[in-house]
Amino acid sequence: MRPTEQLQADGNARLEDLDLTEAAESNETRWDRYRRHYDEFVRAPFLILWNDWRSRVGMLILLLYLLMGTVGVLLIEVPYTNQAERWILPFQNMQYPLGTTDTGQDLLGLIVHSTPAMLIMIGAGSVFSTVIATIVGTAAGYKGGTLDRTLMIAADTMIAIPGLALIIVIAAVIEPRNPAVVGIILSSHVWAGLARSLRSQVLTLRDDSYVEASRIMGISTPAILAKEIIPNLMPYILINFVNSARNVIFSSVGLYFLGVLPYTNLNWGVTLNSAYNSAALYRLDLVYYIIAPLVAIVLISFGLILLSQGFDRIFNPQIRAKHAESASEAAVDEGDDSSSRNVTVGQ
């Protein structure tokens, strides 16, 4: 029965007593539900990020690297020894716009073909450390007791172990060849510090009234963590996700440069090592050999920092509500336009 029909059937009922929200949701079609989820979780966050110039520039920089890692590797030939003349300077031969190395390899090709493995490494390492830290930190902080003590002993033990020494030992034992495995090894010790921080944040949230109300209503612990606790920690988690990604970049470049990690794929750290061994560090005319991989490293790190500036705006309720409303209005306008076009076509 519709709300207005219920009001007519019950003469003593008041309009404010009717559960209009429930009635509206019951009348919502599957398409409307998909559209509401798309508006809430995809379109509104994208508009929030796009309206901030820092996150917009960050997204464009990361898009550039994604294109390099997907389309660029198809357009640019894989570099090999004696591919061209040695030491062609940048922009001297447009077939090799960034010049060539001491072995005649295309420097642009080295940068571009290093990108896919680096992106896989960044994604695997940052996701691994962030997910493990979020699970450990929220579970320990919310449940407390024996679980809290056990998880924090494990986290403190991991914090006490020197990260660089741990990575070197694991790399020597496993000898990883897959970029995803390398990324996880590089982040194997990072999760502990973030888990400690998240536990402290959860301790301040678990006794709030809305969390207490959820417990009284009998909602399960995983549901409370997922719907009440973690959303309030998302700005902090996302900022640390970006920091984990930057940590993977710098660690991988440094360890490949030192020759600690065995490599089968091209890497910016290997390119830097080759430039260093070719005396490019001491000759001004060869400095482009060092600058090119350094620019690639700094630019992707800069893009991640700029993108992280806009993440906290996504979880600002006021800004999110404003953009969700504008997105809904735009969707309604598009629907009206399409309806008008259909009417016109029908006429």
Coordinates of C-alpha atoms in Angstrom, one line a residue, residues 46-296:
F46 CA 35.7 11.5 -9.0
L47 CA 34.0 14.9 -9.1
I48 CA 35.5 15.8 -5.7
L49 CA 39.0 14.8 -6.9
W50 CA 38.6 16.5 -10.2
N51 CA 37.5 19.8 -8.7
D52 CA 40.7 20.1 -6.7
W53 CA 43.6 21.2 -8.9
R54 CA 46.2 19.2 -6.9
S55 CA 44.4 15.9 -7.1
R56 CA 43.5 16.6 -10.8
V57 CA 47.2 17.1 -11.7
G58 CA 48.1 14.0 -9.6
M59 CA 45.5 11.9 -11.5
L60 CA 46.8 13.2 -14.9
I61 CA 50.4 12.3 -13.9
L62 CA 49.4 8.8 -12.8
L63 CA 47.3 8.4 -16.0
L64 CA 50.5 9.2 -18.0
Y65 CA 52.4 6.4 -16.3
L66 CA 49.5 4.0 -16.8
L67 CA 49.6 4.8 -20.5
M68 CA 53.3 4.3 -20.6
G69 CA 52.9 0.9 -18.9
T70 CA 50.1 -0.3 -21.2
V71 CA 50.2 1.6 -24.6
G72 CA 53.8 2.9 -24.5
V73 CA 55.3 -0.6 -24.3
L74 CA 53.5 -1.5 -27.5
L75 CA 54.6 1.6 -29.4
I76 CA 58.3 1.8 -28.3
E77 CA 60.7 -1.0 -29.1
V78 CA 62.3 -3.0 -26.3
P79 CA 65.8 -1.6 -25.9
Y80 CA 68.8 -3.9 -26.6
T81 CA 72.5 -3.6 -26.8
N82 CA 73.9 -1.9 -29.9
Q83 CA 70.4 -0.7 -30.8
A84 CA 71.9 2.6 -32.1
E85 CA 75.1 4.6 -31.9
R86 CA 76.5 5.2 -28.5
W87 CA 76.0 8.5 -26.6
I88 CA 73.4 10.1 -28.9
L89 CA 72.4 13.3 -27.1
P90 CA 68.8 14.1 -26.3
F91 CA 66.7 15.6 -29.2
Q92 CA 69.7 15.1 -31.5
N93 CA 68.0 12.2 -33.3
M94 CA 64.2 12.2 -32.9
Q95 CA 64.1 8.4 -33.3
Y96 CA 65.8 8.4 -29.8
P97 CA 64.4 11.6 -28.3
L98 CA 66.1 11.1 -24.9
G99 CA 69.4 9.9 -26.4
T100 CA 71.2 6.6 -26.1
T101 CA 73.4 5.0 -23.5
D102 CA 77.0 3.8 -23.5
T103 CA 75.8 0.4 -24.9
G104 CA 73.6 2.1 -27.6
Q105 CA 70.3 1.4 -25.9
D106 CA 67.4 3.8 -26.4
L107 CA 67.0 5.7 -23.0
L108 CA 63.3 6.4 -23.6
G109 CA 62.8 2.7 -24.2
L110 CA 64.5 1.9 -20.9
I111 CA 62.2 4.3 -19.0
V112 CA 59.0 3.2 -20.7
H113 CA 59.7 -0.6 -20.5
S114 CA 60.6 -0.2 -16.8
T115 CA 57.2 1.2 -16.0
P116 CA 54.9 -2.0 -16.1
A117 CA 57.0 -3.9 -13.5
M118 CA 57.2 -0.8 -11.3
L119 CA 53.5 -0.2 -11.4
I120 CA 52.9 -3.9 -10.4
M121 CA 55.4 -3.6 -7.7
I122 CA 53.8 -0.4 -6.3
G123 CA 50.3 -1.8 -6.4
A124 CA 51.1 -5.2 -4.8
G125 CA 53.3 -3.6 -2.0
S126 CA 51.0 -0.8 -1.1
V127 CA 47.8 -3.0 -1.1
F128 CA 49.5 -5.7 0.9
S129 CA 50.8 -3.4 3.7
T130 CA 47.6 -1.4 3.9
V131 CA 45.2 -4.3 4.0
I132 CA 47.3 -6.2 6.6
A133 CA 47.7 -3.1 8.8
T134 CA 43.9 -2.3 8.6
I135 CA 42.9 -5.8 9.5
V136 CA 45.4 -6.1 12.4
G137 CA 44.9 -2.5 13.7
T138 CA 41.1 -2.5 13.7
A139 CA 40.6 -6.0 15.1
A140 CA 43.1 -5.4 17.9
G141 CA 41.7 -2.0 18.8
Y142 CA 38.0 -3.1 18.7
K143 CA 38.2 -6.5 20.3
G144 CA 40.9 -5.9 22.9
G145 CA 41.9 -8.6 25.4
T146 CA 44.1 -11.5 24.3
L147 CA 43.6 -10.8 20.6
D148 CA 44.9 -7.3 21.1
R149 CA 47.9 -8.4 23.1
T150 CA 48.8 -11.1 20.6
L151 CA 48.5 -8.9 17.5
M152 CA 50.4 -6.0 19.1
I153 CA 53.3 -8.4 20.2
A154 CA 53.5 -9.5 16.5
A155 CA 53.5 -5.8 15.3
D156 CA 56.0 -4.7 17.9
T157 CA 58.3 -7.6 16.9
M158 CA 58.1 -6.6 13.3
I159 CA 58.8 -2.9 14.2
A160 CA 61.9 -4.0 16.2
I161 CA 63.4 -5.9 13.2
P162 CA 65.5 -3.6 10.9
G163 CA 63.5 -3.3 7.7
L164 CA 66.5 -3.2 5.3
A165 CA 68.1 -6.3 6.8
L166 CA 64.8 -8.2 6.7
I167 CA 64.4 -7.4 3.0
I168 CA 67.9 -8.4 2.1
V169 CA 67.6 -11.7 3.9
I170 CA 64.2 -12.5 2.4
A171 CA 65.4 -11.5 -1.1
A172 CA 68.5 -13.7 -0.7
V173 CA 66.5 -16.7 0.3
I174 CA 63.6 -16.4 -2.1
E175 CA 65.3 -14.6 -5.0
P176 CA 62.1 -13.1 -6.3
R177 CA 61.6 -12.6 -10.0
N178 CA 57.9 -11.6 -10.0
P179 CA 57.4 -7.8 -9.5
A180 CA 54.4 -8.4 -7.3
V181 CA 56.5 -10.6 -5.0
V182 CA 59.2 -8.0 -4.9
G183 CA 56.6 -5.4 -3.9
I184 CA 55.3 -7.5 -1.1
I185 CA 58.8 -8.2 0.2
L186 CA 59.6 -4.5 0.2
S187 CA 56.4 -3.8 2.3
S188 CA 56.8 -6.8 4.6
H189 CA 57.7 -4.6 7.5
V190 CA 55.7 -1.5 6.8
W191 CA 52.3 -2.7 7.9
A192 CA 53.3 -2.9 11.6
G193 CA 53.7 0.8 12.2
L194 CA 50.4 1.6 10.5
A195 CA 48.6 -1.2 12.4
R196 CA 49.8 0.4 15.7
S197 CA 48.5 3.8 14.6
L198 CA 45.1 2.4 13.5
R199 CA 44.7 0.6 16.8
S200 CA 45.1 3.9 18.6
Q201 CA 42.5 5.5 16.4
V202 CA 40.0 2.6 16.9
L203 CA 40.4 2.9 20.7
T204 CA 38.9 6.4 20.5
L205 CA 36.0 5.2 18.3
R206 CA 34.8 1.9 19.7
D207 CA 33.0 3.5 22.7
D208 CA 31.1 6.2 20.6
S209 CA 27.4 6.1 20.9
Y210 CA 26.7 5.0 17.4
V211 CA 29.1 2.1 17.7
E212 CA 27.5 1.2 21.0
A213 CA 24.1 1.3 19.4
S214 CA 25.2 -1.1 16.7
R215 CA 26.5 -3.5 19.3
I216 CA 23.1 -3.4 21.2
M217 CA 21.2 -4.1 18.0
G218 CA 23.2 -7.3 17.6
I219 CA 25.2 -6.3 14.5
S220 CA 28.2 -8.6 14.0
T221 CA 31.7 -7.4 14.6
P222 CA 32.9 -7.6 11.0
A223 CA 29.9 -5.5 10.0
I224 CA 30.5 -2.9 12.7
L225 CA 34.2 -2.6 11.6
A226 CA 33.3 -2.3 8.0
K227 CA 30.4 0.1 8.3
E228 CA 31.1 2.1 11.4
I229 CA 34.8 2.1 12.2
I230 CA 36.8 1.8 9.0
P231 CA 34.9 4.6 7.1
N232 CA 36.0 7.0 9.8
L233 CA 39.6 6.0 9.3
M234 CA 39.7 6.0 5.5
P235 CA 41.4 9.5 5.1
Y236 CA 44.2 8.3 7.4
I237 CA 44.4 4.9 5.6
L238 CA 44.5 6.4 2.2
I239 CA 47.3 8.8 3.1
N240 CA 49.3 5.9 4.4
F241 CA 48.5 3.9 1.3
V242 CA 50.1 6.6 -0.8
N243 CA 53.1 6.7 1.6
S244 CA 53.4 2.9 1.2
A245 CA 53.5 3.3 -2.6
R246 CA 56.2 5.9 -2.4
N247 CA 58.2 3.7 0.0
V248 CA 58.0 0.8 -2.5
I249 CA 59.3 3.1 -5.3
F250 CA 62.3 4.4 -3.3
S251 CA 63.1 1.0 -1.8
S252 CA 63.0 -0.8 -5.1
V253 CA 65.1 1.8 -6.9
G254 CA 67.7 1.9 -4.1
L255 CA 68.0 -1.9 -3.8
Y256 CA 68.1 -2.4 -7.5
F257 CA 70.8 0.3 -7.8
L258 CA 72.9 -1.4 -5.1
G259 CA 72.4 -4.8 -6.8
V260 CA 70.7 -6.3 -3.7
L261 CA 67.6 -7.5 -5.6
P262 CA 68.0 -9.9 -8.5
Y263 CA 66.4 -8.5 -11.6
T264 CA 65.0 -10.0 -14.8
N265 CA 63.0 -6.9 -15.7
L266 CA 64.1 -3.4 -16.6
N267 CA 64.0 -1.0 -13.6
W268 CA 64.8 2.7 -13.1
G269 CA 67.3 1.7 -10.4
V270 CA 69.2 -0.5 -12.8
T271 CA 69.3 2.4 -15.3
L272 CA 70.7 4.6 -12.6
N273 CA 73.3 2.0 -11.7
S274 CA 74.3 1.7 -15.4
A275 CA 74.6 5.5 -15.6
Y276 CA 76.7 5.6 -12.5
N277 CA 79.1 2.9 -13.8
S278 CA 79.4 4.7 -17.2
A279 CA 80.9 7.8 -15.5
A280 CA 77.8 9.9 -16.4
L281 CA 78.0 11.2 -12.8
Y282 CA 81.3 13.0 -13.6
R283 CA 80.7 14.3 -17.2
L284 CA 78.3 17.2 -17.7
D285 CA 77.6 16.1 -21.3
L286 CA 76.4 12.7 -20.1
V287 CA 74.3 13.9 -17.2
Y288 CA 71.0 13.3 -19.2
Y289 CA 71.7 9.6 -18.6
I290 CA 71.1 10.2 -14.8
I291 CA 68.5 12.9 -15.1
A292 CA 66.0 10.8 -17.2
P293 CA 65.4 8.0 -14.7
L294 CA 65.5 10.5 -11.8
V295 CA 62.7 12.6 -13.4
A296 CA 60.6 9.4 -13.9

